[in-house]
Coordinates of C-alpha atoms in Angstrom, one line a residue:
M1 CA -4.9 21.9 12.9
E2 CA -1.4 23.4 12.4
K3 CA -1.3 24.8 8.9
R4 CA 0.9 22.5 6.8
S5 CA 4.1 23.8 4.5
N6 CA 3.3 23.7 0.6
L7 CA 6.9 23.1 -0.2
N8 CA 6.3 19.7 -1.1
I9 CA 4.2 21.2 -3.7
S10 CA 6.4 24.2 -4.5
L11 CA 10.0 22.2 -4.7
F12 CA 8.9 18.5 -5.5
A13 CA 5.8 18.6 -7.8
G14 CA 6.4 21.7 -9.1
L15 CA 9.7 20.7 -10.0
L16 CA 8.1 17.4 -11.3
L17 CA 5.8 19.2 -13.7
L18 CA 8.6 21.1 -15.3
I19 CA 10.7 18.2 -15.7
M20 CA 8.0 15.9 -17.2
A21 CA 6.8 18.7 -19.7
T22 CA 10.5 19.0 -21.0
S23 CA 11.4 15.5 -20.9
C24 CA 8.6 13.3 -21.0
T25 CA 9.9 11.3 -24.1
K26 CA 13.2 10.9 -23.1
D27 CA 15.2 9.2 -20.2
F28 CA 16.1 12.4 -17.9
L29 CA 19.9 13.3 -17.9
Q30 CA 20.1 11.8 -21.5
K31 CA 21.5 14.7 -23.8
P32 CA 18.7 15.2 -26.6
K33 CA 19.9 15.2 -30.2
G34 CA 21.1 18.8 -30.5
G35 CA 20.4 19.9 -27.1
A36 CA 22.3 21.5 -24.3
V37 CA 21.3 19.6 -21.4
T38 CA 24.0 17.0 -20.0
V39 CA 25.0 15.5 -16.5
D40 CA 27.5 18.2 -16.2
T41 CA 24.8 21.1 -16.5
I42 CA 22.2 19.4 -14.5
F43 CA 24.6 18.6 -11.3
H44 CA 26.4 22.1 -11.6
T45 CA 24.1 24.1 -9.0
K46 CA 21.9 22.9 -6.2
D47 CA 19.1 24.3 -7.9
Q48 CA 19.7 22.4 -11.0
A49 CA 20.4 19.1 -9.3
R50 CA 17.0 19.5 -7.3
F51 CA 15.2 18.8 -10.7
A52 CA 17.1 15.5 -10.7
V53 CA 16.3 14.8 -7.0
A54 CA 12.7 15.3 -7.8
R55 CA 12.7 13.1 -10.5
M56 CA 14.2 10.5 -8.6
Y57 CA 11.5 11.2 -5.7
S58 CA 8.7 10.9 -8.4
W59 CA 9.9 7.3 -9.5
C60 CA 10.8 5.8 -6.3
V61 CA 8.9 7.0 -3.5
R62 CA 5.4 6.5 -5.1
S63 CA 1.8 6.5 -3.9
Y64 CA -0.6 3.8 -4.1
L65 CA -3.7 6.0 -4.3
P66 CA -5.6 5.8 -7.5
Q67 CA -4.5 9.1 -9.1
G68 CA -5.2 9.3 -12.8
S69 CA -5.9 7.8 -16.1
T70 CA -3.0 5.6 -15.9
D71 CA -3.0 4.6 -12.0
L72 CA -6.3 3.3 -11.4
A73 CA -7.6 1.0 -8.6
R74 CA -6.5 0.7 -4.9
P75 CA -4.2 -2.0 -4.6
E76 CA -6.4 -3.9 -2.3
I77 CA -8.5 -5.1 -5.4
L78 CA -6.1 -8.0 -6.0
T79 CA -7.4 -9.3 -2.2
D80 CA -10.4 -10.2 -0.3
A81 CA -10.5 -6.7 1.0
L82 CA -12.0 -5.1 -2.3
Y83 CA -14.5 -5.9 -4.9
I84 CA -15.3 -3.7 -7.8
I85 CA -18.2 -4.8 -10.3
T86 CA -16.8 -6.9 -13.0
P87 CA -16.9 -6.5 -15.8
G88 CA -18.8 -3.3 -15.8
Y89 CA -16.3 -1.3 -13.9
D90 CA -13.2 -3.2 -15.2
W91 CA -12.2 0.0 -16.8
T92 CA -11.2 1.2 -13.1
N93 CA -8.9 -1.5 -12.3
A94 CA -7.4 -2.6 -15.8
G95 CA -4.2 -0.4 -15.3
I96 CA -3.1 -3.3 -12.5
N97 CA -4.5 -6.1 -14.5
A98 CA -6.9 -6.9 -11.8
P99 CA -9.8 -8.4 -13.7
S100 CA -7.8 -11.3 -15.2
F101 CA -5.9 -11.3 -11.8
K102 CA -8.7 -12.1 -9.9
K103 CA -10.3 -14.5 -12.3
G104 CA -7.0 -16.8 -12.4
N105 CA -6.2 -15.7 -15.9
M106 CA -3.1 -13.5 -15.4
G107 CA -0.4 -13.9 -18.0
A108 CA 3.3 -12.9 -18.4
N109 CA 2.4 -9.9 -20.2
S110 CA -0.3 -8.6 -17.8
N111 CA 0.7 -9.0 -14.2
V112 CA -0.4 -6.9 -11.5
D113 CA 3.4 -4.9 -10.9
Y114 CA 2.6 -1.4 -12.0
G115 CA 5.3 1.2 -11.8
W116 CA 4.4 4.8 -11.5
G117 CA 3.8 6.2 -14.9
A118 CA 3.7 2.8 -16.7
G119 CA -0.2 2.6 -16.2
R120 CA -2.3 1.3 -19.2
D121 CA 0.8 0.6 -20.8
A122 CA 1.8 -2.2 -18.4
A123 CA -1.5 -3.7 -18.9
V124 CA -0.7 -4.2 -22.4
T125 CA 3.1 -4.8 -22.2
G126 CA 3.8 -5.7 -18.8
G127 CA 6.1 -2.7 -19.0
A128 CA 6.1 -2.0 -15.1
F129 CA 9.2 -4.1 -14.6
G130 CA 11.4 -1.8 -16.4
W131 CA 9.7 1.3 -14.6
H132 CA 11.2 0.1 -11.5
Y133 CA 14.6 0.1 -13.0
K134 CA 14.3 3.8 -14.4
G135 CA 13.8 4.6 -10.8
I136 CA 17.0 2.9 -9.6
R137 CA 19.0 4.4 -12.6
Q138 CA 17.7 7.7 -11.6
A139 CA 18.8 7.2 -8.0
N140 CA 22.1 5.9 -9.1
L141 CA 22.7 8.8 -11.3
V142 CA 22.0 11.1 -8.5
L143 CA 24.3 9.1 -6.2
K144 CA 27.1 9.2 -8.9
N145 CA 27.2 12.9 -9.9
I146 CA 26.0 14.9 -6.9
D147 CA 29.7 15.6 -5.8
M148 CA 30.0 17.9 -9.1
V149 CA 27.5 20.5 -7.6
V150 CA 29.6 23.3 -6.9
D151 CA 27.9 25.5 -4.8
A152 CA 26.6 23.2 -2.1
D153 CA 28.8 22.1 1.2
Q154 CA 29.6 18.5 1.8
G155 CA 26.6 17.9 4.5
W156 CA 23.8 18.9 1.8
K157 CA 25.8 16.3 -0.7
D158 CA 26.0 13.6 1.8
D159 CA 22.2 14.2 2.8
V160 CA 21.3 13.8 -1.0
K161 CA 23.3 10.7 -1.2
G162 CA 21.5 9.1 1.6
Q163 CA 18.3 9.8 -0.3
A164 CA 19.4 8.3 -3.2
I165 CA 20.6 5.1 -1.6
F166 CA 17.4 4.7 0.4
C167 CA 15.5 5.3 -3.1
R168 CA 17.6 2.6 -4.8
A169 CA 17.0 0.4 -1.9
L170 CA 13.4 1.0 -1.9
Q171 CA 12.8 0.1 -5.6
H172 CA 14.7 -3.1 -5.2
Y173 CA 12.5 -3.9 -2.3
E174 CA 9.6 -3.3 -4.5
L175 CA 10.9 -5.4 -7.2
F176 CA 11.7 -8.3 -4.7
R177 CA 8.3 -8.4 -3.4
H178 CA 6.5 -8.9 -6.7
Y179 CA 9.4 -11.6 -8.4
G180 CA 11.8 -12.7 -5.6
G181 CA 15.5 -12.5 -6.6
I182 CA 16.0 -9.9 -9.2
P183 CA 19.0 -8.2 -11.1
I184 CA 21.0 -6.1 -8.5
L185 CA 22.1 -2.6 -9.9
P186 CA 24.4 -0.8 -7.5
N187 CA 25.4 1.4 -10.6
A188 CA 23.7 3.5 -13.0
L189 CA 22.7 1.6 -16.2
A190 CA 24.2 2.2 -19.5
G191 CA 22.7 5.1 -21.7
D192 CA 20.6 2.4 -23.5
G193 CA 18.7 1.4 -20.5
N194 CA 19.1 -2.5 -20.7
I195 CA 19.5 -4.2 -17.8
N196 CA 21.3 -7.4 -19.0
I197 CA 22.1 -8.4 -15.3
R198 CA 21.4 -12.0 -14.0
R199 CA 18.8 -12.4 -11.3
S200 CA 20.3 -12.7 -7.6
S201 CA 19.6 -14.9 -4.9
V202 CA 17.0 -14.0 -2.5
Q203 CA 19.6 -13.6 0.2
S204 CA 21.4 -11.5 -2.1
V205 CA 18.7 -9.1 -2.7
V206 CA 17.7 -8.8 0.9
D207 CA 21.5 -8.1 2.2
S208 CA 21.8 -5.5 -0.4
V209 CA 18.8 -3.5 0.7
V210 CA 19.8 -4.1 4.3
K211 CA 23.4 -2.8 3.6
W212 CA 22.0 0.1 1.5
C213 CA 19.7 1.0 4.4
D214 CA 22.3 1.0 6.8
Q215 CA 24.4 3.5 4.7
A216 CA 21.5 5.5 4.1
A217 CA 20.6 5.7 7.7
G218 CA 24.4 6.8 8.3
L219 CA 24.0 9.9 5.9
L220 CA 20.3 11.1 6.4
P221 CA 19.4 13.5 9.3
V222 CA 17.2 12.3 12.1
T223 CA 14.6 15.2 11.6
R224 CA 13.9 17.7 8.8
P225 CA 12.0 21.4 9.5
S226 CA 8.6 21.2 8.2
S227 CA 9.4 22.9 5.1
D228 CA 10.7 19.6 4.0
Y229 CA 8.1 17.6 4.7
G230 CA 7.8 14.6 2.4
M231 CA 11.8 14.3 2.4
I232 CA 13.5 10.8 3.4
T233 CA 14.7 10.6 7.1
R234 CA 17.1 8.4 9.0
L235 CA 13.9 7.0 10.6
A236 CA 12.7 5.9 7.2
A237 CA 15.7 3.9 6.1
L238 CA 15.5 2.1 9.5
A239 CA 11.7 1.3 8.4
L240 CA 12.7 0.0 5.2
K241 CA 15.1 -2.3 6.9
S242 CA 12.6 -3.5 9.1
R243 CA 9.9 -4.1 6.3
I244 CA 12.3 -6.4 4.2
L245 CA 13.7 -8.3 7.2
L246 CA 10.1 -9.2 8.0
Y247 CA 9.4 -10.3 4.7
A248 CA 12.5 -12.4 4.5
A249 CA 11.6 -14.2 7.6
S250 CA 8.4 -15.0 6.8
P251 CA 7.3 -18.2 5.5
L252 CA 7.3 -17.5 1.6
Y253 CA 11.2 -16.9 1.7
N254 CA 12.2 -18.6 4.8
T255 CA 10.0 -22.0 4.6
P256 CA 9.7 -24.1 7.5
D257 CA 9.7 -27.8 6.6
N258 CA 6.0 -28.1 7.5
L259 CA 4.9 -25.5 4.7
K260 CA 7.3 -26.8 2.0
S261 CA 4.4 -28.8 0.2
V262 CA 2.2 -25.8 0.3
I263 CA 4.7 -23.8 -1.9
S264 CA 6.3 -26.6 -3.8
A265 CA 3.9 -25.7 -7.1
A266 CA 5.9 -22.4 -7.2
R267 CA 9.1 -23.9 -6.8
F268 CA 11.7 -25.6 -9.3
G269 CA 13.1 -28.1 -6.7
D270 CA 16.6 -27.4 -7.7
Q271 CA 19.2 -25.0 -7.3
R272 CA 17.2 -22.4 -9.2
D273 CA 15.1 -21.9 -5.9
T274 CA 17.7 -19.6 -4.7
V275 CA 16.1 -16.9 -6.4
L276 CA 12.7 -17.7 -4.9
C277 CA 13.7 -18.5 -1.3
Y278 CA 16.5 -19.3 1.3
P279 CA 17.9 -22.5 0.9
G280 CA 16.6 -23.3 4.4
Y281 CA 14.8 -22.3 7.1
D282 CA 16.6 -20.2 10.0
K283 CA 14.6 -18.9 13.0
E284 CA 17.3 -16.4 13.6
R285 CA 16.0 -14.5 10.6
W286 CA 13.0 -13.7 12.9
K287 CA 15.6 -12.2 15.5
K288 CA 17.0 -10.0 12.5
A289 CA 13.3 -9.0 12.0
Y290 CA 12.2 -8.0 15.6
E291 CA 15.6 -6.3 16.2
A292 CA 15.2 -4.0 13.3
A293 CA 11.5 -3.3 14.1
W294 CA 13.0 -2.6 17.6
D295 CA 15.2 0.0 16.1
V296 CA 12.5 1.9 14.5
I297 CA 10.6 1.9 17.8
Q298 CA 13.3 3.0 19.6
N299 CA 14.7 5.7 17.4
A300 CA 11.1 7.3 16.8
S301 CA 10.8 9.6 19.6
A302 CA 14.3 11.5 18.7
A303 CA 12.8 12.0 15.0
G304 CA 9.6 13.5 16.4
V305 CA 7.5 10.4 15.6
G306 CA 5.2 8.5 17.9
I307 CA 1.5 6.8 17.8
Y308 CA -1.2 9.1 17.2
N309 CA -3.3 8.6 20.4
T310 CA -5.5 11.3 21.8
G311 CA -7.7 9.0 23.7
K312 CA -10.3 9.3 21.0
A313 CA -11.2 5.9 19.8
Q314 CA -14.5 6.6 18.0
T315 CA -15.5 9.2 15.3
D316 CA -18.7 11.0 16.2
I317 CA -21.6 10.2 14.1
G318 CA -22.2 12.5 11.4
T319 CA -19.0 14.6 12.3
D320 CA -17.5 16.7 9.4
N321 CA -14.5 18.0 11.0
Y322 CA -11.2 17.0 12.8
A323 CA -12.1 17.6 16.3
G324 CA -15.0 14.8 15.8
L325 CA -12.5 12.3 14.1
G326 CA -11.5 9.1 15.9
D327 CA -7.5 8.8 16.4
Y328 CA -7.6 5.9 13.8
E329 CA -9.2 8.1 11.2
A330 CA -7.1 11.0 12.1
V331 CA -4.1 9.2 11.3
W332 CA -4.6 9.6 7.6
N333 CA -6.7 12.8 7.7
V334 CA -4.4 14.9 9.7
Y335 CA -1.6 16.3 7.3
A336 CA 2.1 15.7 8.6
N337 CA 1.0 14.0 12.3
K338 CA 3.5 12.6 14.2
E339 CA 3.0 8.5 13.2
L340 CA 3.8 9.4 9.7
I341 CA 7.4 8.3 9.2
L342 CA 7.5 8.8 5.5
V343 CA 4.8 9.7 2.8
S344 CA 4.5 10.3 -0.9
T345 CA 2.9 13.8 -1.6
R346 CA 2.5 13.2 -4.9
N347 CA -1.1 13.8 -4.9
Q348 CA -0.9 17.1 -3.3
N349 CA -0.4 18.6 -7.1
G350 CA -3.5 19.4 -8.9
D351 CA -6.7 21.0 -8.7
D352 CA -10.2 19.8 -8.6
W353 CA -10.2 18.9 -12.2
G354 CA -6.7 18.2 -12.9
E355 CA -5.6 14.6 -13.7
N356 CA -4.5 13.9 -10.1
L357 CA -7.5 14.7 -7.8
T358 CA -10.2 14.2 -10.1
A359 CA -9.2 10.6 -10.7
W360 CA -7.9 9.3 -7.4
G361 CA -10.3 11.5 -5.4
K362 CA -13.5 12.0 -7.1
F363 CA -14.2 8.9 -9.2
L364 CA -12.1 5.8 -8.5
S365 CA -11.5 5.6 -4.4
S366 CA -15.2 5.3 -3.7
K367 CA -18.6 5.9 -4.8
V368 CA -19.2 8.9 -1.8
G369 CA -16.1 10.5 -2.7
A370 CA -17.9 11.8 -5.9
W371 CA -21.4 11.2 -5.0
E372 CA -23.4 10.0 -8.3
W373 CA -20.4 9.8 -10.3
G374 CA -18.0 7.6 -8.5
A375 CA -17.0 3.9 -8.6
K376 CA -18.1 1.9 -5.6
N377 CA -15.2 0.2 -4.0
N378 CA -17.3 -2.5 -2.1
M379 CA -16.1 -4.4 0.9
P380 CA -16.6 -7.9 0.6
I381 CA -18.3 -9.5 4.2
E382 CA -15.3 -11.8 4.1
F383 CA -13.4 -9.0 4.8
M384 CA -15.8 -7.3 7.1
Q385 CA -15.8 -10.3 9.4
L386 CA -12.5 -9.9 10.1
Y387 CA -13.1 -6.9 12.3
E388 CA -13.9 -8.3 15.7
K389 CA -17.1 -7.0 18.0
R390 CA -16.2 -4.3 20.5
D391 CA -15.7 -6.8 23.2
G392 CA -12.8 -8.5 21.2
T393 CA -15.0 -11.6 20.3
K394 CA -15.5 -12.9 16.9
F395 CA -18.2 -11.5 14.4
T396 CA -20.2 -13.4 12.1
L397 CA -22.8 -11.6 9.9
P398 CA -26.2 -12.6 9.7
S399 CA -28.0 -13.6 6.6
S400 CA -30.3 -10.8 6.5
G401 CA -32.0 -8.0 8.5
N402 CA -34.6 -5.2 8.2
D403 CA -32.9 -2.1 8.6
L404 CA -29.1 -1.8 7.7
P405 CA -28.0 1.4 9.4
V406 CA -29.5 0.3 12.6
D407 CA -28.2 -3.0 12.6
I408 CA -24.6 -1.9 11.4
R409 CA -24.7 0.2 14.5
N410 CA -26.1 -2.6 17.0
F411 CA -23.3 -5.4 15.5
N412 CA -21.0 -2.8 17.8
L413 CA -18.0 -3.6 16.0
D414 CA -14.3 -2.2 16.2
P415 CA -14.6 1.3 15.8
R416 CA -12.0 1.0 13.0
F417 CA -14.6 -0.6 10.9
Y418 CA -16.8 2.5 11.2
Q419 CA -13.9 4.7 10.4
T420 CA -12.9 2.9 7.0
V421 CA -16.6 1.9 5.5
A422 CA -19.7 4.2 4.5
Y423 CA -22.9 2.1 4.4
D424 CA -26.2 2.5 3.1
G425 CA -28.1 5.0 5.6
M426 CA -25.0 6.4 7.1
F427 CA -24.8 10.3 7.4
F428 CA -21.8 11.4 5.2
R429 CA -20.7 14.7 3.9
S430 CA -19.7 14.3 0.2
A431 CA -16.8 16.2 -1.3
S432 CA -18.8 16.6 -4.3
G433 CA -20.7 20.0 -4.1
G434 CA -20.7 20.2 -0.2
K435 CA -23.5 17.6 0.0
Y436 CA -24.7 16.7 3.5
G437 CA -27.1 13.5 4.0
T438 CA -27.7 9.8 4.5
I439 CA -26.1 7.6 2.1
P440 CA -28.7 6.4 -0.6
F441 CA -27.2 2.9 -1.8
Y442 CA -30.7 1.1 -1.8
K443 CA -32.6 -0.5 -4.9
A444 CA -36.1 0.6 -5.4
G445 CA -38.9 -1.1 -3.3
D446 CA -42.3 -0.4 -2.0
G447 CA -43.0 2.5 -3.8
F448 CA -39.5 4.2 -3.4
P449 CA -37.2 5.0 -6.1
E450 CA -34.0 3.5 -6.0
G451 CA -31.2 5.5 -4.0
A452 CA -29.2 7.9 -6.2
L453 CA -25.7 6.3 -5.2
S454 CA -27.2 2.8 -6.1
K455 CA -26.8 3.5 -10.0
S456 CA -24.0 2.3 -11.8
D457 CA -22.5 1.6 -15.3
V458 CA -24.4 -1.7 -15.0
G459 CA -27.5 -0.4 -13.4
P460 CA -28.8 -0.4 -9.7
D461 CA -27.1 -3.0 -7.3
G462 CA -27.9 -1.6 -3.8
Y463 CA -24.4 -2.6 -2.6
A464 CA -24.1 -1.4 1.0
L465 CA -20.5 -1.0 1.8
D466 CA -18.3 1.5 0.0
V467 CA -14.6 2.0 1.5
Y468 CA -14.1 5.7 2.2
K469 CA -10.6 5.6 3.8
F470 CA -8.7 8.3 2.0
V471 CA -11.8 9.9 0.7
A472 CA -12.2 13.7 1.8
R473 CA -15.1 14.5 4.3
V474 CA -13.6 17.0 6.6
D475 CA -12.0 20.4 6.0
N476 CA -14.8 21.3 3.7
G477 CA -14.1 18.3 1.4
N478 CA -10.4 19.2 1.0
W479 CA -8.5 16.4 -0.5
N480 CA -5.2 18.1 -0.2
H481 CA -4.9 16.8 3.5
F482 CA -3.8 13.4 2.3
A483 CA -0.7 11.9 1.7
W484 CA 0.1 8.1 1.2
P485 CA 1.7 6.6 4.3
V486 CA 4.8 4.8 2.8
F487 CA 5.6 4.0 6.5
R488 CA 3.9 4.9 9.8
L489 CA 4.7 3.8 13.1
A490 CA 1.9 1.4 14.1
E491 CA 3.4 -1.1 11.2
F492 CA 6.3 -1.6 13.2
Y493 CA 4.7 -2.1 16.7
L494 CA 2.7 -5.0 14.9
S495 CA 6.1 -6.0 13.1
Y496 CA 7.8 -6.3 16.2
A497 CA 5.1 -8.2 18.1
E498 CA 4.8 -10.7 14.9
A499 CA 8.8 -11.5 15.0
L500 CA 8.7 -11.9 18.6
N501 CA 6.2 -14.4 18.8
E502 CA 7.8 -16.4 15.9
Y503 CA 11.1 -16.2 17.1
N504 CA 10.1 -17.0 20.9
N505 CA 7.6 -19.6 19.7
G506 CA 5.2 -17.6 21.9
P507 CA 4.4 -14.4 23.0
N508 CA 6.4 -12.5 25.5
T509 CA 5.7 -9.2 27.7
D510 CA 6.6 -7.0 25.0
A511 CA 4.7 -8.7 22.1
Y512 CA 1.7 -8.2 23.9
K513 CA 2.7 -4.5 25.1
Y514 CA 3.0 -3.4 21.5
L515 CA 0.1 -5.1 19.7
N516 CA -2.2 -4.0 22.6
E517 CA -0.8 -0.6 22.3
I518 CA -2.3 -0.6 18.8
R519 CA -5.6 -2.1 20.1
S520 CA -6.0 0.3 22.9
R521 CA -5.5 3.3 20.5
A522 CA -8.4 1.9 18.5
G523 CA -10.9 1.2 21.5
M524 CA -10.2 -2.4 21.6
P525 CA -9.5 -4.9 24.6
D526 CA -6.3 -6.2 25.4
K527 CA -5.0 -9.7 24.0
S528 CA -3.9 -12.0 26.8
G529 CA -3.3 -15.8 27.7
L530 CA -2.4 -17.1 23.8
D531 CA -0.3 -19.5 22.9
Y532 CA 1.9 -19.3 19.8
Q533 CA -0.5 -20.2 17.5
G534 CA -3.2 -18.0 18.8
F535 CA -1.2 -14.9 19.1
Q536 CA 0.0 -15.3 15.5
A537 CA -3.8 -15.2 14.5
A538 CA -4.4 -12.6 16.6
V539 CA -1.4 -10.3 15.3
Q540 CA -2.0 -11.1 11.6
N541 CA -5.6 -9.9 12.0
E542 CA -4.6 -7.0 13.8
R543 CA -2.4 -6.0 11.2
T544 CA -4.8 -6.6 8.5
I545 CA -7.2 -4.2 10.4
E546 CA -5.1 -1.7 11.3
L547 CA -3.3 -1.5 8.1
A548 CA -6.3 -2.0 6.0
Y549 CA -6.4 -0.2 2.4
E550 CA -2.8 0.8 2.8
G551 CA -1.2 -1.6 0.7
H552 CA -0.3 -4.3 2.7
R553 CA -2.7 -6.9 2.6
Y554 CA -1.7 -8.7 -0.9
N555 CA 2.1 -9.2 0.2
D556 CA 1.0 -10.1 3.7
L557 CA -1.1 -12.9 2.6
L558 CA 1.8 -13.9 -0.1
R559 CA 4.5 -13.7 2.9
W560 CA 2.4 -15.7 5.3
L561 CA 1.4 -18.4 2.7
K562 CA -2.2 -17.8 3.0
A563 CA -3.0 -16.4 -0.3
H564 CA -3.8 -19.7 -2.0
T565 CA -6.6 -20.4 0.8
V566 CA -7.8 -16.7 1.6
L567 CA -7.9 -15.7 -2.0
N568 CA -9.4 -19.0 -3.6
T569 CA -12.9 -18.0 -2.4
E570 CA -16.3 -16.6 -3.1
L571 CA -16.6 -12.8 -2.5
R572 CA -20.0 -11.6 -1.0
G573 CA -21.6 -8.4 -0.1
I574 CA -24.5 -6.9 1.4
A575 CA -27.3 -5.4 -0.8
T576 CA -29.8 -3.4 0.3
T577 CA -33.7 -2.6 -1.0
A578 CA -36.2 0.0 0.1
R579 CA -38.9 -1.1 2.2
K580 CA -41.5 0.8 3.9
G581 CA -41.8 0.6 7.5
A582 CA -44.9 0.4 9.4
D583 CA -44.9 4.3 9.9
G584 CA -44.5 4.7 6.5
S585 CA -40.8 5.7 6.5
L586 CA -38.0 4.3 4.4
K587 CA -36.1 1.2 5.9
R588 CA -33.3 -0.5 4.1
S589 CA -33.8 -4.4 4.0
W590 CA -30.6 -6.2 3.4
T591 CA -29.3 -9.5 2.6
I592 CA -26.0 -11.3 1.5
V593 CA -25.5 -11.6 -2.1
P594 CA -22.7 -13.0 -4.5
F595 CA -20.1 -10.9 -5.9
M596 CA -17.6 -13.1 -7.6
T597 CA -15.5 -16.0 -7.3
Q598 CA -11.9 -15.0 -6.9
V599 CA -9.2 -17.6 -8.2
F600 CA -5.4 -17.6 -6.9
P601 CA -3.3 -20.4 -8.4
V602 CA -0.1 -21.2 -6.3
K603 CA 2.0 -20.1 -9.2
Y604 CA 0.9 -16.5 -8.3
Y605 CA 3.0 -16.4 -5.2
Y606 CA 5.6 -15.1 -7.6
L607 CA 4.8 -12.9 -10.5
P608 CA 6.0 -13.7 -14.1
F609 CA 8.7 -11.6 -15.8
V610 CA 7.4 -10.0 -18.9
S611 CA 8.1 -11.8 -22.0
S612 CA 9.9 -9.2 -23.7
E613 CA 12.6 -9.5 -20.8
V614 CA 12.7 -13.2 -20.5
S615 CA 13.4 -13.4 -24.4
K616 CA 16.8 -11.5 -23.8
K617 CA 17.9 -14.7 -21.6
Y618 CA 19.7 -12.7 -19.2
L619 CA 17.7 -13.2 -16.1
G620 CA 18.7 -17.0 -16.3
D621 CA 21.9 -18.8 -17.2
G622 CA 21.5 -18.0 -20.6
V623 CA 21.6 -21.9 -21.5
S624 CA 19.2 -24.2 -19.9
W625 CA 16.9 -21.7 -18.2
N626 CA 15.5 -18.1 -19.3
G627 CA 15.2 -16.7 -15.8
Q628 CA 11.5 -17.0 -15.8
N629 CA 9.6 -17.9 -12.3
P630 CA 7.9 -21.6 -12.3
G631 CA 4.8 -22.0 -13.8
W632 CA 5.1 -19.1 -16.5

């Protein structure tokens, strides 16, 4: 494996540490009382300006890997893809307010939007809304002042401008995907940080982000040297444009007549709905979506980007090295591989017992990540059954079995399942202490004591499926090869196929080609002979599996208008118990057990604005409407 560059640590993470240490209680670039740090001094030289750029990256290009005491759960905790024992382990996901969300009790000041650095404060105050605007303000400050740098040529300044425009667009997208229409800030806020700008329509927000992406793409380089890995490129701007246009074309915002009744409880039924959706359905939005995805695909090669496909579909059983990884698992294990368009390298900074790696790597992202000490990230069987069998047919889990590791392998599922989930009885190399061995999740039985990984804060549970995607088990258990994929090329293959099917009311040759390229890399058979609805179901399921645990599931269910059905359900799991086999050996008997009943009210389709912002009355018209979303 090629040795990665450390510039992302020495430049961005290192600068970030210094910035945070000197200005953690003040808005960066605001002159402290009696101090000498001003906009003029920060933007005087390239070296000084890089501090402002690093701060912009830290707030705008964030990672959704659990990383510290204020950034806790995987984002999939909000969906059918993840269950963490409640209430016993609620501390692991309280920062995203998942416990109240999953039980249908989310409030305006306990929503599930959390910006970088807001963390547990957001759980108490709903403060993440403002953190997005901190990032936007930082990007606007960089954009406004970068021309003041005296020792940089215009090419360098234009590059930084492109990065700033992209960062501003990215955080407007992040707000849009949670709230719908939001205040648009094309310029830096005043020093007091107050927003005081009315919500804009969905159309205005989407159009603004698209315009900024086009502007950024015109300024950003096609490629960067390896020493600048993690910095924004032209292809990243095209990727963001593609993603927001796909969202904008989807039923939540571009609602067909036959789905309006589904979402009516989350709409006003009057002119205010422009902040929630387009006034009417327009099929041409799907054309814009597939054209934007095609732009990403067409420009990928020039950017050195391509699908990571060596022809190895399956991970070798018991592997603990890169060579044994299947291509799907290698995509997030092989640092700086060619499929990644933009990543957040934030977790690159820190040591084994620092704030970053301890929290996200060893404790919160899985049980096997920290062995006895970890919090198990259980996969519900409702999500497990979305994986097809290896022959492409639907899989339904039997109600029980006598030997889980044997049964799991005999199910012969999509190879991506085995590269995502650690199960009881699987060989696994732990990142804690270099341990090797089979995973002991089972409860006590037939004279066998409970397995070491069955124990938890609430006693033995026997839960047998633990998500290990983004958990170190190769390279001697080194966590440092992980970077959060903000964009990777596979997403846009699937976006292109989805949008083509929607626009043409059925799949064409290209739609099949790009869907099946992703399936082929995974070792799955091609899809063929499907009508519009059959292909829609196939591409949506493919997206769910391919992008699992990368932060897409929540918003995909929202934009498809499927969250109120998929997330109003009982989540169940597999539990194992030790049993003595005929030869006296340990067998893992298993059965299906209940986890919890998840609740998703229709009003959840749009998050509520925090009460402290709504009370200022700038979000709405200031007279008859305070700007809050319906139902809140």
